[in-house]
XYZ file of N, CA and C in Angstrom:
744
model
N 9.946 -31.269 -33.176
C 10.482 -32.575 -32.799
C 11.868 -32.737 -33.390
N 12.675 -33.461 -32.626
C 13.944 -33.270 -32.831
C 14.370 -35.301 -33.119
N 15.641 -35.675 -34.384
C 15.354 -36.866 -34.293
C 17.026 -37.330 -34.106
N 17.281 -37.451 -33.100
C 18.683 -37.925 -33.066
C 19.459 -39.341 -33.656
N 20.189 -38.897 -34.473
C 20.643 -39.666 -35.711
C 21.050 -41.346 -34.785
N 21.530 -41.716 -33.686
C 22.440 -42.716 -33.265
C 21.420 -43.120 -32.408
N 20.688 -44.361 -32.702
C 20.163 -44.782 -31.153
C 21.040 -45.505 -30.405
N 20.636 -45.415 -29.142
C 19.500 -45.668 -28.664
C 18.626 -44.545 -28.344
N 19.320 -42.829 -28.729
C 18.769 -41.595 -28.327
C 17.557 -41.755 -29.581
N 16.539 -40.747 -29.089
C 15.504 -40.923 -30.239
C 15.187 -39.336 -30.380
N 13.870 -39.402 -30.126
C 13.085 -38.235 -30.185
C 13.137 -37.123 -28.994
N 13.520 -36.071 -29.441
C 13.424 -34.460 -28.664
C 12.802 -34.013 -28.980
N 11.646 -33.418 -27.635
C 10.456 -32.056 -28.148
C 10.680 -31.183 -27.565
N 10.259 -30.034 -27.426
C 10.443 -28.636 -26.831
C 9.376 -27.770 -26.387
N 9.013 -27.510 -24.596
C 7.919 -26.522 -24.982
C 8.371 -25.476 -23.878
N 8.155 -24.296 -24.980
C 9.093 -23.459 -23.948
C 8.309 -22.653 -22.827
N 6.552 -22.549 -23.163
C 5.988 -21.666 -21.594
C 4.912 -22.645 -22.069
N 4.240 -22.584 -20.291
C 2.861 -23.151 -20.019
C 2.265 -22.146 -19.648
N 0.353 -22.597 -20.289
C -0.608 -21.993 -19.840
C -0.700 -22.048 -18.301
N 0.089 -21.523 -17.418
C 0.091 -21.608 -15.928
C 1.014 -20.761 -15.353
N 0.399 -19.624 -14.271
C 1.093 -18.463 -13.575
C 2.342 -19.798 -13.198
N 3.549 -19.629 -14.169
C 4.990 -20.016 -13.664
C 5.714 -19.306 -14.055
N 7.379 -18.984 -13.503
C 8.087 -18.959 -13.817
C 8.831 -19.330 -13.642
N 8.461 -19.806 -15.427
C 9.562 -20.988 -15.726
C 9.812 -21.916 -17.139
N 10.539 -22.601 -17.475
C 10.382 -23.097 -18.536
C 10.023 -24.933 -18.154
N 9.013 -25.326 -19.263
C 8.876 -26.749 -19.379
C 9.288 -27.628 -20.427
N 9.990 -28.730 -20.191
C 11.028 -29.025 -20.539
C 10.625 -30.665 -20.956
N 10.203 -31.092 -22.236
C 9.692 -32.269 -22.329
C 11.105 -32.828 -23.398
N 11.808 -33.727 -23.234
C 12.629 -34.312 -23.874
C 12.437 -36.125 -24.060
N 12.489 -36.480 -25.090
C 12.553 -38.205 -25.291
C 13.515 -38.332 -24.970
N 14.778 -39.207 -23.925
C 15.869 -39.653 -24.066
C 16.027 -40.717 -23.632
N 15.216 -41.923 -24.404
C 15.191 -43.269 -24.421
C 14.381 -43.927 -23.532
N 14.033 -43.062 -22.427
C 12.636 -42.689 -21.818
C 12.315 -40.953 -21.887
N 11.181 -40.957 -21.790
C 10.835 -39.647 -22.215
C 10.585 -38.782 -20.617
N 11.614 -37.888 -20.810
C 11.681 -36.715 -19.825
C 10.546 -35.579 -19.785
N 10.158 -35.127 -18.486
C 9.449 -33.728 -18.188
C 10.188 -33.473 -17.482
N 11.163 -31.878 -17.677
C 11.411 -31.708 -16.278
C 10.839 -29.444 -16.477
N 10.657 -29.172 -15.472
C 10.525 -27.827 -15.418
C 11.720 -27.069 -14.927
N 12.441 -26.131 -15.431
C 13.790 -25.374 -14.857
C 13.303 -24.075 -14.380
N 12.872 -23.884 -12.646
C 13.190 -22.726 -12.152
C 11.948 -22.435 -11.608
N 10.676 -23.335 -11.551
C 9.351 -22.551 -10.614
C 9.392 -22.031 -9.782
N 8.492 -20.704 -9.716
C 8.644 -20.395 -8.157
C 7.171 -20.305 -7.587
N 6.022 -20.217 -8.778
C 4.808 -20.068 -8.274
C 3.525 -20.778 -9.148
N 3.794 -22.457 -9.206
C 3.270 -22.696 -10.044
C 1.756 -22.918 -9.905
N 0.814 -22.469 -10.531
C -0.830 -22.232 -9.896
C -1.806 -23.602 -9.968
N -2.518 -23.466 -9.114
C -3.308 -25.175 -9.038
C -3.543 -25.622 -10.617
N -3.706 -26.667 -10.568
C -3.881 -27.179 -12.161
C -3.679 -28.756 -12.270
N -4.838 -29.211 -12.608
C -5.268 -30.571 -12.728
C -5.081 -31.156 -14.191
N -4.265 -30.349 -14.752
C -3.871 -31.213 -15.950
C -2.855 -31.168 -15.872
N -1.894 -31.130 -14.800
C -0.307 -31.580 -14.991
C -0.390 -32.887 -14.394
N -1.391 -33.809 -14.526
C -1.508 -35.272 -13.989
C -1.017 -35.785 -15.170
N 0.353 -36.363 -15.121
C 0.952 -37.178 -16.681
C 0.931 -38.173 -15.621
N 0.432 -39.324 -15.426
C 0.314 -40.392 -15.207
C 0.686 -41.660 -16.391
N 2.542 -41.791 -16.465
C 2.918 -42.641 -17.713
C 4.094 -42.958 -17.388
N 4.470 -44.639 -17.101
C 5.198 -45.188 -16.740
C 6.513 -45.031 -17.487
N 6.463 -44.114 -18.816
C 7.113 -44.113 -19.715
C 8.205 -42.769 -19.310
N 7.309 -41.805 -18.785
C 8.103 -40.436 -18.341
C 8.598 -40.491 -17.002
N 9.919 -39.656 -17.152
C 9.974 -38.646 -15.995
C 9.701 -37.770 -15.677
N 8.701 -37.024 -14.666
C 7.988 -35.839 -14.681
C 8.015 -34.946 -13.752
N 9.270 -34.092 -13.685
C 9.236 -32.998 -12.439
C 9.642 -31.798 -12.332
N 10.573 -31.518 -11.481
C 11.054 -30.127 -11.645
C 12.382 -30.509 -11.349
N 13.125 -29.672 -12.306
C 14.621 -29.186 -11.599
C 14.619 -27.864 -11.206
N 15.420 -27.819 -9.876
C 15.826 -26.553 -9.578
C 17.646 -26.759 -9.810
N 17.642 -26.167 -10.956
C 18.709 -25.929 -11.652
C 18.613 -24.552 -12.212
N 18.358 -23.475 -11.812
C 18.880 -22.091 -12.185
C 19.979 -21.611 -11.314
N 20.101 -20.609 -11.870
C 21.344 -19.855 -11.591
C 20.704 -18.310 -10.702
N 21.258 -17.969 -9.277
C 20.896 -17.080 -8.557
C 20.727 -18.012 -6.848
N 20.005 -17.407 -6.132
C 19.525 -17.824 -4.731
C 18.744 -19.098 -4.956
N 19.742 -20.124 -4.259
C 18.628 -21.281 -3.970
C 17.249 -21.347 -3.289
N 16.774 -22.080 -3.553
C 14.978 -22.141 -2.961
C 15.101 -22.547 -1.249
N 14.926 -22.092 -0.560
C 14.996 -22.931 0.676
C 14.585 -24.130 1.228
N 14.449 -24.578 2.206
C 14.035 -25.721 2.584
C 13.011 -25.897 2.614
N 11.684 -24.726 3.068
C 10.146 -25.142 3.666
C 9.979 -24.648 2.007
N 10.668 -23.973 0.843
C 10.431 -23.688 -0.476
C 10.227 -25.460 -1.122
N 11.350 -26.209 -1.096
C 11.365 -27.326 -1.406
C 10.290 -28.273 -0.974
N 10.057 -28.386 -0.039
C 9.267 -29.454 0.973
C 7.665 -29.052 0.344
N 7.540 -27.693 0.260
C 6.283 -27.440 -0.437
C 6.259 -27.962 -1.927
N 6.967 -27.701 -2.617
C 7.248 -28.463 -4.017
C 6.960 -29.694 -4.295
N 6.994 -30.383 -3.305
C 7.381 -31.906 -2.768
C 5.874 -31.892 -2.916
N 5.023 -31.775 -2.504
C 3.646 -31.730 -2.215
C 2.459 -30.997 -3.122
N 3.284 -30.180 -4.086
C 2.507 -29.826 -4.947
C 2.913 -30.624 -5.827
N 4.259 -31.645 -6.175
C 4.208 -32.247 -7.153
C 3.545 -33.566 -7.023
N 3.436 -34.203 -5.542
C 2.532 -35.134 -5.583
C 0.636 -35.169 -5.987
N 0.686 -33.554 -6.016
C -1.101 -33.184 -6.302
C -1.318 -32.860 -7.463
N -0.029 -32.803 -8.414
C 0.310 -32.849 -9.539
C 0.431 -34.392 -10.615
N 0.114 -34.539 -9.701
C 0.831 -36.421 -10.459
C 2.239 -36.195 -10.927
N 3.150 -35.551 -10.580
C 4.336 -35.501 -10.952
C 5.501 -36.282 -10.033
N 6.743 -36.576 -10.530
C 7.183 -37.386 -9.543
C 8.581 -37.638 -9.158
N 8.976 -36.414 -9.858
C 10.612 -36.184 -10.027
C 11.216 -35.067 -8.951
N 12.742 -34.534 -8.661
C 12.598 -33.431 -8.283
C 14.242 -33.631 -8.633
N 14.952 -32.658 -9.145
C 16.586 -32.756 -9.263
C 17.092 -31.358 -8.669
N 18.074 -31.730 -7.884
C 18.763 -30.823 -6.983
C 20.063 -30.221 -7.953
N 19.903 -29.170 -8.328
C 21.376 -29.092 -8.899
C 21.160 -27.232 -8.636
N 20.898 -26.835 -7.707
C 20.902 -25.389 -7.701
C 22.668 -24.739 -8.181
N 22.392 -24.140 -9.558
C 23.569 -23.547 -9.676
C 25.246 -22.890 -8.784
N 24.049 -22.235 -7.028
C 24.701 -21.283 -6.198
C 25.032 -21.611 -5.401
N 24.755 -23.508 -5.435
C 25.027 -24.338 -4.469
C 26.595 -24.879 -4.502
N 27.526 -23.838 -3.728
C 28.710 -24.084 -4.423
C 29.369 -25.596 -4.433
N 28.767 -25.967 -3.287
C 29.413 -27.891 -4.006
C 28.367 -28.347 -4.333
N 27.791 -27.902 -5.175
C 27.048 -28.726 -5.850
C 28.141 -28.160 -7.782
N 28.183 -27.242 -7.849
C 29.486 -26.723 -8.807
C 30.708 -26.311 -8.592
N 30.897 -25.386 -8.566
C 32.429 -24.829 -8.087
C 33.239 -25.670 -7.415
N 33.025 -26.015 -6.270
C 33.243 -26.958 -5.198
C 32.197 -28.404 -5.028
N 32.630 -28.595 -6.244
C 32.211 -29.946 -6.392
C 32.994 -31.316 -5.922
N 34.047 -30.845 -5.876
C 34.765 -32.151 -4.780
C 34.362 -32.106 -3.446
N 34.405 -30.864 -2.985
C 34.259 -30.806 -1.282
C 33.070 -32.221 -1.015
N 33.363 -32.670 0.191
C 31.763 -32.914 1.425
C 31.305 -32.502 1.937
N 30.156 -32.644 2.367
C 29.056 -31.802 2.700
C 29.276 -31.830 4.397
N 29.579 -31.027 5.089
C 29.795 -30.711 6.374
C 28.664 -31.636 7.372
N 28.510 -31.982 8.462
C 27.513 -32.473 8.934
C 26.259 -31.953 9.366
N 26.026 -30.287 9.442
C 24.973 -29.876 9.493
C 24.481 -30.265 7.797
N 24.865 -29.717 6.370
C 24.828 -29.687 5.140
C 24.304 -31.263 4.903
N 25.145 -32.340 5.659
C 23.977 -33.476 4.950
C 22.945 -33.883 5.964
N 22.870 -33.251 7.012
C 21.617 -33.508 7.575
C 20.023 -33.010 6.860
N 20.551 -31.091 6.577
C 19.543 -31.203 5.557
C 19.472 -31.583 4.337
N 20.395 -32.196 3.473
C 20.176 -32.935 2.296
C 19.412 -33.996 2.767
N 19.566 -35.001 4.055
C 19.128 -35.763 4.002
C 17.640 -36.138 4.319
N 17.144 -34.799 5.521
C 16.023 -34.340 5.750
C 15.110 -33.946 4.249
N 15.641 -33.284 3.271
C 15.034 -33.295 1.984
C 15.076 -34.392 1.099
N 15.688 -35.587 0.946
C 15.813 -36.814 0.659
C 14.194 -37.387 1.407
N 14.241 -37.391 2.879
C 13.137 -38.020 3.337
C 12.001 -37.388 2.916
N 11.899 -36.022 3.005
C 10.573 -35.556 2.350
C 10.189 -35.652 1.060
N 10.936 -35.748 0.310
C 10.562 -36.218 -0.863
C 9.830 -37.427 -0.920
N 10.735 -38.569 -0.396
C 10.304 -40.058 0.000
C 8.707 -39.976 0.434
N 8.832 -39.373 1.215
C 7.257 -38.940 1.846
C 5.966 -38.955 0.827
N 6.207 -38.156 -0.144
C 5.283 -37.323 -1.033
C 5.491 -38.590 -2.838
N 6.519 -39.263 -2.586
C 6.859 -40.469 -4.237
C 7.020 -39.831 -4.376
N 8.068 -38.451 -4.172
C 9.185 -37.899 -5.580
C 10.182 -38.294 -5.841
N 10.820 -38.755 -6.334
C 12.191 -39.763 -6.758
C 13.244 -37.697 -6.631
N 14.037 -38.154 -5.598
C 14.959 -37.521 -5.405
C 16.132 -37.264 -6.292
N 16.303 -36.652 -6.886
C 17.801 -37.004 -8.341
C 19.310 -35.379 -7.397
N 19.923 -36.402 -6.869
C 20.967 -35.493 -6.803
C 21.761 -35.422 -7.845
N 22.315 -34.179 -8.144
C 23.134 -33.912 -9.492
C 24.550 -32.966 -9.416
N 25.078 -33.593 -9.890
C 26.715 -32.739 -9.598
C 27.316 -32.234 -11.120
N 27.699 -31.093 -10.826
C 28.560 -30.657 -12.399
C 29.316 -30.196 -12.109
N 30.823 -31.398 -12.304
C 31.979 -30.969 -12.035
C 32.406 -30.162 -13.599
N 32.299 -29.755 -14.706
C 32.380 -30.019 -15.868
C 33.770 -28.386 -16.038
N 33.793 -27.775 -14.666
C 33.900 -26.167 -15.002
C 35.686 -26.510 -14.981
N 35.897 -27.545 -14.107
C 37.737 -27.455 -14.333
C 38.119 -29.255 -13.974
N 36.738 -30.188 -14.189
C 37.649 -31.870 -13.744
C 38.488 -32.129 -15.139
N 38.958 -33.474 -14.481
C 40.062 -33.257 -15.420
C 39.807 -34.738 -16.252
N 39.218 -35.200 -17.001
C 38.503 -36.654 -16.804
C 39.511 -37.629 -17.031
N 40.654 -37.612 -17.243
C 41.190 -39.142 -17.236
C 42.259 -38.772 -16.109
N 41.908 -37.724 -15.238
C 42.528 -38.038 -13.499
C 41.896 -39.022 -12.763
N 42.343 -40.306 -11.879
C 42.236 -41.278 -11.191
C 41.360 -40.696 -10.149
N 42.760 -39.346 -9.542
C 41.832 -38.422 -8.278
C 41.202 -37.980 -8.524
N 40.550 -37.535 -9.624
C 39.278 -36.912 -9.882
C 37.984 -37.976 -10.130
N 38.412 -38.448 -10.506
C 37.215 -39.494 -10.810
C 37.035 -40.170 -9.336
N 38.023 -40.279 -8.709
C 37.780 -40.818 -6.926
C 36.908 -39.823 -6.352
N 36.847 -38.729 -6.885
C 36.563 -37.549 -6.227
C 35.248 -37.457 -6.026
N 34.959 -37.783 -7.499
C 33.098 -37.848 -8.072
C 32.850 -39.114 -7.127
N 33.466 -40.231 -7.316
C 32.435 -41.002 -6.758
C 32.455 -40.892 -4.781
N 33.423 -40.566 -4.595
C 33.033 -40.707 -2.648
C 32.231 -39.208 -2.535
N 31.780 -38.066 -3.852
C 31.139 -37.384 -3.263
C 29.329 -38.062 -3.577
N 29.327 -38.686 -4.641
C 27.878 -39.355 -5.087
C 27.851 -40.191 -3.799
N 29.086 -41.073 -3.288
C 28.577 -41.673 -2.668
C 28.440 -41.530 -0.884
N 28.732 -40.439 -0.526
C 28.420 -39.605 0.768
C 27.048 -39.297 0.552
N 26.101 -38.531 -0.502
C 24.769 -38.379 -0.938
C 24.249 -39.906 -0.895
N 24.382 -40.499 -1.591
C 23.908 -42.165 -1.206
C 23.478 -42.485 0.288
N 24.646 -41.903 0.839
C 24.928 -42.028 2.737
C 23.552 -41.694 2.374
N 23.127 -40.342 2.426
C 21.903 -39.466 2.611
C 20.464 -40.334 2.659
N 20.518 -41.358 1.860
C 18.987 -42.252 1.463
C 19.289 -41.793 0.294
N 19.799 -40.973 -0.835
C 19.319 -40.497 -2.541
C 19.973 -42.153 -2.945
N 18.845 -42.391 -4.229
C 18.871 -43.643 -5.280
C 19.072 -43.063 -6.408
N 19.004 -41.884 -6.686
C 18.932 -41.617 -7.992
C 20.043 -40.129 -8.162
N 20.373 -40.090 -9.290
C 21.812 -39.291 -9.476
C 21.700 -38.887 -10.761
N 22.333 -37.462 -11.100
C 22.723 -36.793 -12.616
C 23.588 -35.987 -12.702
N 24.506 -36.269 -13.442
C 25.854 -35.388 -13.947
C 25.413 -34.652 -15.045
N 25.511 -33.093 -14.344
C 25.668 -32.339 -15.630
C 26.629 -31.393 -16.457
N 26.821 -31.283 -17.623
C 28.072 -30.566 -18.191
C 27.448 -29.769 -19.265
N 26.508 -29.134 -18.249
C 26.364 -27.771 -19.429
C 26.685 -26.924 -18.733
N 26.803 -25.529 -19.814
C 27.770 -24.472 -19.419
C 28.517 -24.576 -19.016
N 29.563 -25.357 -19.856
C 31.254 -25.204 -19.976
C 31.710 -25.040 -21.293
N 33.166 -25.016 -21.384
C 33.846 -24.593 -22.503
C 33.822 -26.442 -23.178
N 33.765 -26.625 -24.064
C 34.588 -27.525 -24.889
C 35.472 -27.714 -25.193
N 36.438 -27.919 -24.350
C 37.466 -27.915 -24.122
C 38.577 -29.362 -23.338
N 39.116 -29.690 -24.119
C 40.106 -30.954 -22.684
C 41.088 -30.707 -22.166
N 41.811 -30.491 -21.059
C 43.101 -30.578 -20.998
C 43.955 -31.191 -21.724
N 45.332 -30.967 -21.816
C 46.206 -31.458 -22.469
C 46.539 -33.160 -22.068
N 46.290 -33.343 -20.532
C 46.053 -34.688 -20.048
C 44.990 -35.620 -20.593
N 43.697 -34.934 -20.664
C 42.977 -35.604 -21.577
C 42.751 -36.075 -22.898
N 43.227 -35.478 -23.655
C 43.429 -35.447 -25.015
C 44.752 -36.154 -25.163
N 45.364 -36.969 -24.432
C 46.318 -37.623 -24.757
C 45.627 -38.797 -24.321
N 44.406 -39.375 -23.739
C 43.261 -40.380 -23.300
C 42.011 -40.527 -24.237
N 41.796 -39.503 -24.464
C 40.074 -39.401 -24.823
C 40.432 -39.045 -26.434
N 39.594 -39.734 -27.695
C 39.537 -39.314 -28.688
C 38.669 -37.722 -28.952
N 37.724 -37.604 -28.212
C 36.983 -36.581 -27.686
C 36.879 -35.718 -26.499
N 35.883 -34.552 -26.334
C 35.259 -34.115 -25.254
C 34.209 -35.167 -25.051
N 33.232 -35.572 -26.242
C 32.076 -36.621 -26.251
C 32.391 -37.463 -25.416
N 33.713 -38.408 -25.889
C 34.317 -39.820 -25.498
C 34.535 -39.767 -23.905
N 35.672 -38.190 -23.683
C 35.596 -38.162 -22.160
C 34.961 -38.231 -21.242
N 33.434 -37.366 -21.543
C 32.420 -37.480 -20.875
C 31.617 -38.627 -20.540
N 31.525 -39.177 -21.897
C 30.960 -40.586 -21.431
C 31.511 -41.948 -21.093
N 32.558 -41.822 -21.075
C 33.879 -42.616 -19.931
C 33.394 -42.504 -18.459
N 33.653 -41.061 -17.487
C 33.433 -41.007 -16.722
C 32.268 -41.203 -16.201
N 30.956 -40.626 -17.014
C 29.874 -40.951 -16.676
C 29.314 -42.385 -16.441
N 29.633 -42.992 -17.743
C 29.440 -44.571 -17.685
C 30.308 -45.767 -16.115
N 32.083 -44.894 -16.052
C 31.916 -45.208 -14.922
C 31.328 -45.089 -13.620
N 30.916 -43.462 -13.439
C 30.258 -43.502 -12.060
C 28.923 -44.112 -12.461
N 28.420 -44.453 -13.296
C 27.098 -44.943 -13.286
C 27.306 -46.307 -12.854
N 27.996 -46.790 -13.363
C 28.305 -48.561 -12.991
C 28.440 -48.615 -11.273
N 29.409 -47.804 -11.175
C 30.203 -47.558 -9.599
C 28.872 -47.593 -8.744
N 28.324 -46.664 -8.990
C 27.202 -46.675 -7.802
C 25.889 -47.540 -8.204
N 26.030 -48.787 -8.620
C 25.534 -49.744 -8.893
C 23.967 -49.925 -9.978
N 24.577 -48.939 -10.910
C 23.393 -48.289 -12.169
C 21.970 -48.280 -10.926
N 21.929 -46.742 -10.807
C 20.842 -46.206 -10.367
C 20.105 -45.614 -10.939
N 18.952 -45.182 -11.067
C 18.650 -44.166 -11.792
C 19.583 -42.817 -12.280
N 19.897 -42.462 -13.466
C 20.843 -41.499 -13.535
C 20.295 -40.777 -15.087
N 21.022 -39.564 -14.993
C 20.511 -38.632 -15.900
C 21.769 -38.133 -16.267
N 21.698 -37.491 -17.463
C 23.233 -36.645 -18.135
C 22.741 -35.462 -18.713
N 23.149 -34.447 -18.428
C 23.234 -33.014 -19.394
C 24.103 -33.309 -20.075
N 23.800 -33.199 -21.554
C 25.362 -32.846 -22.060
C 25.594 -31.567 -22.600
N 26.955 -31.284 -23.117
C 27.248 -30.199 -22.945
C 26.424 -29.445 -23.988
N 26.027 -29.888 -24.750
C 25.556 -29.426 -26.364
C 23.586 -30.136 -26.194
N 23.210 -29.408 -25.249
C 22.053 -29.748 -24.400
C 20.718 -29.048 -25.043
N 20.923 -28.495 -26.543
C 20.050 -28.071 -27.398
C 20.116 -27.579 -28.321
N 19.589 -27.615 -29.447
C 19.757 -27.759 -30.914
C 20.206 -26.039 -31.123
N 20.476 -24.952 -30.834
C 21.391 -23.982 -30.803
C 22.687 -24.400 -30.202
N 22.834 -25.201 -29.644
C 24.428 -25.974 -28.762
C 24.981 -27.030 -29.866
N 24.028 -27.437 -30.626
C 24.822 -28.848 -31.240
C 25.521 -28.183 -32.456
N 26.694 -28.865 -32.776
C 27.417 -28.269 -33.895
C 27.969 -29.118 -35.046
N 27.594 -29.016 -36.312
C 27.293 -28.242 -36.560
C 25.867 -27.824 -36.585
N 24.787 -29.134 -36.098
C 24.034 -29.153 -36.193
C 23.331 -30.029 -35.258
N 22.070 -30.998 -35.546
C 21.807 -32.041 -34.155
C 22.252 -33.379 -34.690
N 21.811 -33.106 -36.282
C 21.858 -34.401 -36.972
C 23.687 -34.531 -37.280
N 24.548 -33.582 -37.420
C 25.795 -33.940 -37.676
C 26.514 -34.151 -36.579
N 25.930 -33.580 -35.716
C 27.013 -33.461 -34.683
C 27.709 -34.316 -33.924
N 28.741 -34.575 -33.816
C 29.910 -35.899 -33.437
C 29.325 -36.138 -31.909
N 29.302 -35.069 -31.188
C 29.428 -35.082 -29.973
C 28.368 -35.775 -29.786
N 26.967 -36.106 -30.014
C 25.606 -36.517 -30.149
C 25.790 -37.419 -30.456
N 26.370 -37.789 -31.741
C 26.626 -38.984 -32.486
C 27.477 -40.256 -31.116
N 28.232 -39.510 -30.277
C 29.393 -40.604 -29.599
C 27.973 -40.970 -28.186
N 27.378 -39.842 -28.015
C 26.559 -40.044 -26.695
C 25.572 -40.834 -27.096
N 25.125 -41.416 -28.448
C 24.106 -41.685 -28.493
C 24.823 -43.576 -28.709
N 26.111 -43.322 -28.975
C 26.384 -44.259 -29.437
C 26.823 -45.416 -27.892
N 27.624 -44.189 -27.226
C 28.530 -45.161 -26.385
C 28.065 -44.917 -24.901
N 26.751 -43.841 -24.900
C 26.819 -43.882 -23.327
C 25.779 -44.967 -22.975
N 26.001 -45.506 -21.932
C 24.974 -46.774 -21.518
C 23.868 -46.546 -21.520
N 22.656 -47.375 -22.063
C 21.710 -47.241 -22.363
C 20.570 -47.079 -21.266
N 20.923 -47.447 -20.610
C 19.933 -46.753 -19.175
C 19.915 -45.501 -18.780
N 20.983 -44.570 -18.925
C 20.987 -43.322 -18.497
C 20.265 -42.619 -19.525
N 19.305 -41.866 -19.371
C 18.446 -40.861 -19.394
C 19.254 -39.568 -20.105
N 19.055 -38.541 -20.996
C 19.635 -37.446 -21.213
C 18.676 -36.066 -21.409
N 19.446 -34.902 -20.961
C 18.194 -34.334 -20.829
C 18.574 -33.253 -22.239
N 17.294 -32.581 -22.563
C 17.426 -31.818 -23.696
C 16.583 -30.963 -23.575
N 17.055 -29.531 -23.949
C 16.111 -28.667 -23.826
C 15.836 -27.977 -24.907
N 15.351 -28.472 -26.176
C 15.088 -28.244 -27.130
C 15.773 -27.341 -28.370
N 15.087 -25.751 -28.573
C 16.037 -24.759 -29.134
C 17.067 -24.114 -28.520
């Protein structure tokens, strides 16, 4: 258990494999509501004790690895094992999905949000709370105007889609600011949760989630309990947003 020094952040736990043909890791974090999320299933086996039935958690899967995205009839099945699951989450952030990273400004072409939006409805279908997630983190520039315009008409083209719920993530990047930023931001911490706090407001506080960059107690520096960057997120990012943590 992990105890983060600044509330409103609290308690982090960690479990890194389940008794269940997956692959994958499970991912239980407190972040002011308490997170489940799983990173990367591909074959997870029947099992009647993944019923967390608790108004308190979020409980699902991200497909957030790195390699070939899952396909569509891959997803839609997910959708349906997490409803037989009692689970009730699902976050889109496939690494290879190049605007979903790399090309994180682009829009999504009109075939591209038809099926986002076709997977939006199936989810709806099954009560999985849909979480689209964007990580511009690899080159934005955070106290650019156009960049920050950028994030929000792309969150809010996904909105177009039917998605209510949204997460910015900024792991796996450098720690690093531009020279533009650092003439704005007392921090990387501060920057991040500037922008975040604005697109969270912008799209009218939805459900939302944050990676941050220092997203587990081998990432925090110098430590969990010293670390500034922790210390500013716990301090200044708005208290509704959710953070995710993946333990060691």
């Amino acid at each position: 258990m992990y105890i983060l020094p600044t509330q409103p952040l609290s308690v982090y736990s960690f479990l890194s494999e389940v008794a269940l043909n997956v692959d994958c890791r499970l991912l239980f974090c407190d972040c002011r509501r308490s997170l489940i999320m799983a990173a990367g299933p591909t074959n997870l086996a029947n099992s009647d004790n993944l019923n967390t039935k608790n108004g308190n958690f979020i409980c699902g899967v991200i497909e957030g690895f790195y390699g070939r995205p899952w396909t569509t009839e891959q997803r839609k099945d997910l959708f349906q094992k997490l409803k037989k699951w009692g689970l009730d989450s699902y976050v889109y952030a496939p690494k290879d999905d190049y605007k979903h990273r790399a090309y994180w400004r682009e829009l999504y072409t009109v075939e591209e949000a038809e099926h986002l939006t076709g997977l939006i409805s199936a989810a709806k279908e099954h009560n999985v709370t849909f979480y689209y997630a964007l990580s511009p983190g690899l080159d934005v520039t955070y106290s650019s105007t156009k960049e920050i315009t950028a994030l929000k008409r792309k969150l809010e083209q996904v909105a177009q889609f039917g998605c209510t719920a949204f997460a910015l993530l900024f792991d796996d990047i450098e720690p690093e600011m531009s020279e533009a930023d650092k003439e704005i931001f007392q921090s990387f911490a501060h920057a991040q949760v500037s922008v975040t706090n604005e697109i969270y407001q912008h799209l009218g506080q939805p459900k939302f989630l944050l990676c941050p960059t220092q997203y587990c107690e081998s990432r925090a520096m110098p430590n969990v309990t010293n670390s500034e960057y922790l210390n500013t997120l716990g301090s200044k990012l708005a208290q509704e947003i959710d953070v995710m943590w993946t333990g060691r």
